Coordinates of N, CA, C and O in Angstrom, one line a residue:
X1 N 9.0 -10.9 -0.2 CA 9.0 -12.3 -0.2 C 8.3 -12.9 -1.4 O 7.3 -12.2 -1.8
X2 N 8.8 -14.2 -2.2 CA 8.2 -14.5 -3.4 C 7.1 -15.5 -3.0 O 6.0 -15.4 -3.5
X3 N 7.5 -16.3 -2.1 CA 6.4 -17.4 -1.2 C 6.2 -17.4 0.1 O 7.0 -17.8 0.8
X4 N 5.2 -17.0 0.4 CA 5.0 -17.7 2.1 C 4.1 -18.6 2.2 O 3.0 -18.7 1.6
X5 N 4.7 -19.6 3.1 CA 3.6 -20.3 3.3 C 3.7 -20.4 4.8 O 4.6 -20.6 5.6
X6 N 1.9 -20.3 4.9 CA 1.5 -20.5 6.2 C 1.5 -21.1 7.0 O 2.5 -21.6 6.3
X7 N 1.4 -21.8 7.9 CA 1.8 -23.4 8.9 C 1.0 -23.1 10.2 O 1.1 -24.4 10.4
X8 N 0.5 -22.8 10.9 CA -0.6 -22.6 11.8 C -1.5 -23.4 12.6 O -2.5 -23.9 12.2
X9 N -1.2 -23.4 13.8 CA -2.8 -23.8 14.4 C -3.9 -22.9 14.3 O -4.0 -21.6 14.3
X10 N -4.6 -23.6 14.1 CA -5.8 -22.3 13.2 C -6.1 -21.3 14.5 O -6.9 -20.4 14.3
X11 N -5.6 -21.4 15.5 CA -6.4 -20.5 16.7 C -5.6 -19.1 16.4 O -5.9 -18.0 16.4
X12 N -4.0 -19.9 16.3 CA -3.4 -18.7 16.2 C -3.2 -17.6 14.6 O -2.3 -16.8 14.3
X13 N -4.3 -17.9 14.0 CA -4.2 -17.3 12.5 C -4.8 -15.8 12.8 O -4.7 -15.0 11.8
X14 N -5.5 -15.3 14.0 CA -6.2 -14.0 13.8 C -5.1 -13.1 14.2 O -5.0 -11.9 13.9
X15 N -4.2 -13.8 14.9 CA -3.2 -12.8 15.7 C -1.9 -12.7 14.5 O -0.8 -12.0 14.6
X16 N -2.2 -13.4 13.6 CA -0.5 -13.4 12.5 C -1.2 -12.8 11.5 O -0.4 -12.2 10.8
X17 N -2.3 -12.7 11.1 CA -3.2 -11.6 9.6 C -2.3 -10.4 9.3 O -2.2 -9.8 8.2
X18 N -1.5 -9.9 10.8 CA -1.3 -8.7 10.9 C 0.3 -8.9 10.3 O 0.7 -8.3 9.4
X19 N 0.8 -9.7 10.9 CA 2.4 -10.0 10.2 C 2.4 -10.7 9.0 O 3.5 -10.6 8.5
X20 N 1.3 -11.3 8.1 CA 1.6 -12.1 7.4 C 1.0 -10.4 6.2 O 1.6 -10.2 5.1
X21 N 0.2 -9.6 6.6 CA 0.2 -8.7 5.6 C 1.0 -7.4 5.6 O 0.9 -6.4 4.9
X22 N 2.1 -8.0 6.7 CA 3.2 -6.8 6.3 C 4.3 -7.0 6.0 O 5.1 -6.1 6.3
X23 N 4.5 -8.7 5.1 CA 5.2 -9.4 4.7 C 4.9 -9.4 3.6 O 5.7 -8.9 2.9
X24 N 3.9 -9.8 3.0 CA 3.4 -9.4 1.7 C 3.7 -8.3 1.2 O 3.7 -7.3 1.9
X25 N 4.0 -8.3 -0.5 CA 4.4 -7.5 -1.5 C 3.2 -7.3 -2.4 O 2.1 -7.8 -2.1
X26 N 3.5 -6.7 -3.6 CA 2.7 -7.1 -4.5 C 3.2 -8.8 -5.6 O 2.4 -9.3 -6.5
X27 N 4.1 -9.2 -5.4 CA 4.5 -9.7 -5.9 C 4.8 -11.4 -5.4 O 5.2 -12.4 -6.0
X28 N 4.3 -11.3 -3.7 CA 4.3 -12.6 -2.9 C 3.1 -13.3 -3.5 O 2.2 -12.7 -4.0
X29 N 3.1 -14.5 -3.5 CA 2.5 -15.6 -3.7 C 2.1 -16.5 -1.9 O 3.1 -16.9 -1.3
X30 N 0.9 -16.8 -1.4 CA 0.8 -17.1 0.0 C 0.0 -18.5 -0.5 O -0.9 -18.7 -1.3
X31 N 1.0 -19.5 0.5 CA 0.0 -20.9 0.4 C 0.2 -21.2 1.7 O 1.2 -21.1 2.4
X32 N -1.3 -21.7 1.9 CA -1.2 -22.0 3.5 C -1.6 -23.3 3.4 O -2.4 -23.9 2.6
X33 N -0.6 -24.1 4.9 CA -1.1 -25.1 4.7 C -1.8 -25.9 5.9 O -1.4 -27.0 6.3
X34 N -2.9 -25.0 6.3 CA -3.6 -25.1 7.4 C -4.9 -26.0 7.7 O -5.8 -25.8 6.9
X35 N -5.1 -26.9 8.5 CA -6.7 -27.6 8.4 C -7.7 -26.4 8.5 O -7.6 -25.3 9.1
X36 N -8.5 -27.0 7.9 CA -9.8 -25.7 8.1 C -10.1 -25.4 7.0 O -9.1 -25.3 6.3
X37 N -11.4 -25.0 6.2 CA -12.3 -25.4 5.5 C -12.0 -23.6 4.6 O -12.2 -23.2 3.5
X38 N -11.6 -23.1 5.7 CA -11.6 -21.6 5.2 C -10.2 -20.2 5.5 O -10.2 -19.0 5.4
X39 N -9.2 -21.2 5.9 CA -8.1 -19.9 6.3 C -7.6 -19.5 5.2 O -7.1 -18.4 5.3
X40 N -7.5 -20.1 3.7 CA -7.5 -19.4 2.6 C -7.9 -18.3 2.6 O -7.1 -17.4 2.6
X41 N -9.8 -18.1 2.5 CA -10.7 -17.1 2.9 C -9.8 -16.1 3.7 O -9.0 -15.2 3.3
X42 N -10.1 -16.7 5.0 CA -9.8 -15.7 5.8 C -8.6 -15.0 5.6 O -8.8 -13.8 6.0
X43 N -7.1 -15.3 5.0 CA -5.9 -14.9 4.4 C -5.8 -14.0 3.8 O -5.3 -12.9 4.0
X44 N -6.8 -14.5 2.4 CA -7.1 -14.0 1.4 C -7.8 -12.5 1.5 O -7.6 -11.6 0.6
X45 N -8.5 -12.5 2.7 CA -9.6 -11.4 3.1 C -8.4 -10.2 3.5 O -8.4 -9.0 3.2
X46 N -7.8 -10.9 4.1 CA -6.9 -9.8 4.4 C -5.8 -9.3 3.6 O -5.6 -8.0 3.6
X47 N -5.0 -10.2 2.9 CA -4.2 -9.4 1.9 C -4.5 -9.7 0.5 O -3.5 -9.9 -0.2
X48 N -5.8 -9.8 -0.1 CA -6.2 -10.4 -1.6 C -6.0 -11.1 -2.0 O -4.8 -11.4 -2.3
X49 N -7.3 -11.9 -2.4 CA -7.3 -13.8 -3.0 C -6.3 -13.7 -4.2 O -5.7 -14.7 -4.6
X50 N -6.0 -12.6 -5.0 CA -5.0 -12.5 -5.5 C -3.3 -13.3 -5.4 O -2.7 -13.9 -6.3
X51 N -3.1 -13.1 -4.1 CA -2.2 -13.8 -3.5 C -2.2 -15.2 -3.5 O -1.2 -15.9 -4.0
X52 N -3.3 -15.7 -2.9 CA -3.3 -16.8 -2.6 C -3.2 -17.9 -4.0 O -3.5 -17.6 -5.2
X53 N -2.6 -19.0 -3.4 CA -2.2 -20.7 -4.4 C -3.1 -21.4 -3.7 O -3.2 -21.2 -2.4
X54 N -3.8 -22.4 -4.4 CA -4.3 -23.5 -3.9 C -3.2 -24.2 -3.3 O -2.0 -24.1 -3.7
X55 N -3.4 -24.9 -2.2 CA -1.8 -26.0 -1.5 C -2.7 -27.5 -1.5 O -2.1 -28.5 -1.2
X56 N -3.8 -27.6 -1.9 CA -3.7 -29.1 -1.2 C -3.3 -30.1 -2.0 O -2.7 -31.2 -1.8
X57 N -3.7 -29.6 -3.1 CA -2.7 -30.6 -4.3 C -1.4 -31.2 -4.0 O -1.1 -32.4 -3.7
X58 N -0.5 -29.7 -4.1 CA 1.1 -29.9 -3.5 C 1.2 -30.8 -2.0 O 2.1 -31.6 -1.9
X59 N 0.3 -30.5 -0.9 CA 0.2 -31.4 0.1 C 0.4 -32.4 -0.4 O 1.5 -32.9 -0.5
X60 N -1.1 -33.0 -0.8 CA -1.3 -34.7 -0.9 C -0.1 -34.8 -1.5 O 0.7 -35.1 -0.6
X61 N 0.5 -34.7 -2.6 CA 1.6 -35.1 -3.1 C 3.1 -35.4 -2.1 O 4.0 -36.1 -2.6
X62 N 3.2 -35.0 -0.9 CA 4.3 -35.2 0.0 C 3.7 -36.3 0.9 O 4.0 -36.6 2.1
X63 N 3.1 -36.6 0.4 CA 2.8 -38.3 1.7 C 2.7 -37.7 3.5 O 3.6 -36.9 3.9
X64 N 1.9 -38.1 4.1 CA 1.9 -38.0 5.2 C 3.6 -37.9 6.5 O 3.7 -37.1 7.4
X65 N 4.5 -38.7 6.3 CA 5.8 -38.8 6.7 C 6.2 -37.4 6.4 O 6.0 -36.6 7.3
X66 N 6.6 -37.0 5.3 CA 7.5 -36.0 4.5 C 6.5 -34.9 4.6 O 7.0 -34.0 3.9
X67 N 5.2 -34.3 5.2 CA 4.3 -33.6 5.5 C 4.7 -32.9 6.6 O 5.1 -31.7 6.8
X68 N 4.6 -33.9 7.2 CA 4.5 -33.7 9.1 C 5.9 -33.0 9.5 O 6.0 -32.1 10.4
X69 N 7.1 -33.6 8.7 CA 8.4 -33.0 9.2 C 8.4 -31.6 8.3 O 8.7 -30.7 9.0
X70 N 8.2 -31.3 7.0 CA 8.3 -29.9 6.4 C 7.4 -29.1 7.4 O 7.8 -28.3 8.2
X71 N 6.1 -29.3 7.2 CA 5.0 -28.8 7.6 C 5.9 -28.0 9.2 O 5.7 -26.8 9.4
X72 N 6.6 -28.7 10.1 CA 6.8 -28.9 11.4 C 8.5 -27.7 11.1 O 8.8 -26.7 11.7
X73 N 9.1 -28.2 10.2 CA 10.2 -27.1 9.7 C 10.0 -25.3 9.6 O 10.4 -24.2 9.9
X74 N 9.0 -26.2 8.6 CA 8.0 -24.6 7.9 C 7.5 -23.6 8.6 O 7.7 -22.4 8.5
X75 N 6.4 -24.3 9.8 CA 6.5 -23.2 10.9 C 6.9 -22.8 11.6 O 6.4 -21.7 11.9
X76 N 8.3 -23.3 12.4 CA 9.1 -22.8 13.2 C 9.8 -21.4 12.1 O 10.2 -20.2 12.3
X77 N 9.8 -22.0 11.1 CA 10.2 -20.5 10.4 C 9.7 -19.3 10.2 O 10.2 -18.2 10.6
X78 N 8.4 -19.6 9.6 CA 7.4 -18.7 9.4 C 7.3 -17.5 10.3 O 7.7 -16.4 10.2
X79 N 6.4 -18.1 11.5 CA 5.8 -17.7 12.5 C 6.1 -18.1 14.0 O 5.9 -19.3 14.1
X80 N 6.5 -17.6 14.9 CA 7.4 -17.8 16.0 C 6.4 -17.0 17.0 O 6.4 -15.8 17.0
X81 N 5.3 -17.9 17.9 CA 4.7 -16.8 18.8 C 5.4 -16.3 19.9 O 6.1 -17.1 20.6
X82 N 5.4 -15.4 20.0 CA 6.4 -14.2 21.7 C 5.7 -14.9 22.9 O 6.0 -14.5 24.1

C-alpha cells in the first residue's frame, strides 16, 4: 500500500495496530486522521514514525462538510470491525 489512512474511533485503534502493521510495507506512507492528541504516537510506535505524515494541515484544508463525508467514506474502507 502507498497510503493508508487511518479513520477511527480512538477506542478502536488498539485492536487495528495489528492490521494496520501488516499492511504496511517499507514503502507505505500512514496518515491518520484521528482526534486525539497522540494516535500518531501511538501508530507510529508500532510501525515507525518513519511512516507517518502529519494530516492536519491536509484536514483543515477540506472544510468541515467535505471532511465529515470523506473521513465517513475513508473508514468504511480502511477498517471494517467483525
Amino acid at each position: 500500500v502507498d497510503l493508508l489512512i487511518v479513520c477511527l474511533k480512538y477506542n478502536a485503534l488498539p485492536d487495528a495496530l495489528e492490521d494496520i502493521q501488516q499492511i504496511v510495507d517499507e514503502h507505505t506512507l500512514v496518515m491518520s486522521l484521528m482526534n486525539g492528541v497522540d494516535s500518531e504516537q501511538i501508530i507510529g510506535n508500532q510501525i515507525g514514525m518513519q511512516h507517518m505524515s502529519k494530516s492536519k494541515p491536509i484536514v483543515n484544508l477540506l472544510g468541515m462538510k467535505l471532511k465529515k463525508q470523506i473521513i465517513m467514506s475513508i473508514s468504511n474502507l480502511i477498517y471494517k470491525q467483525s
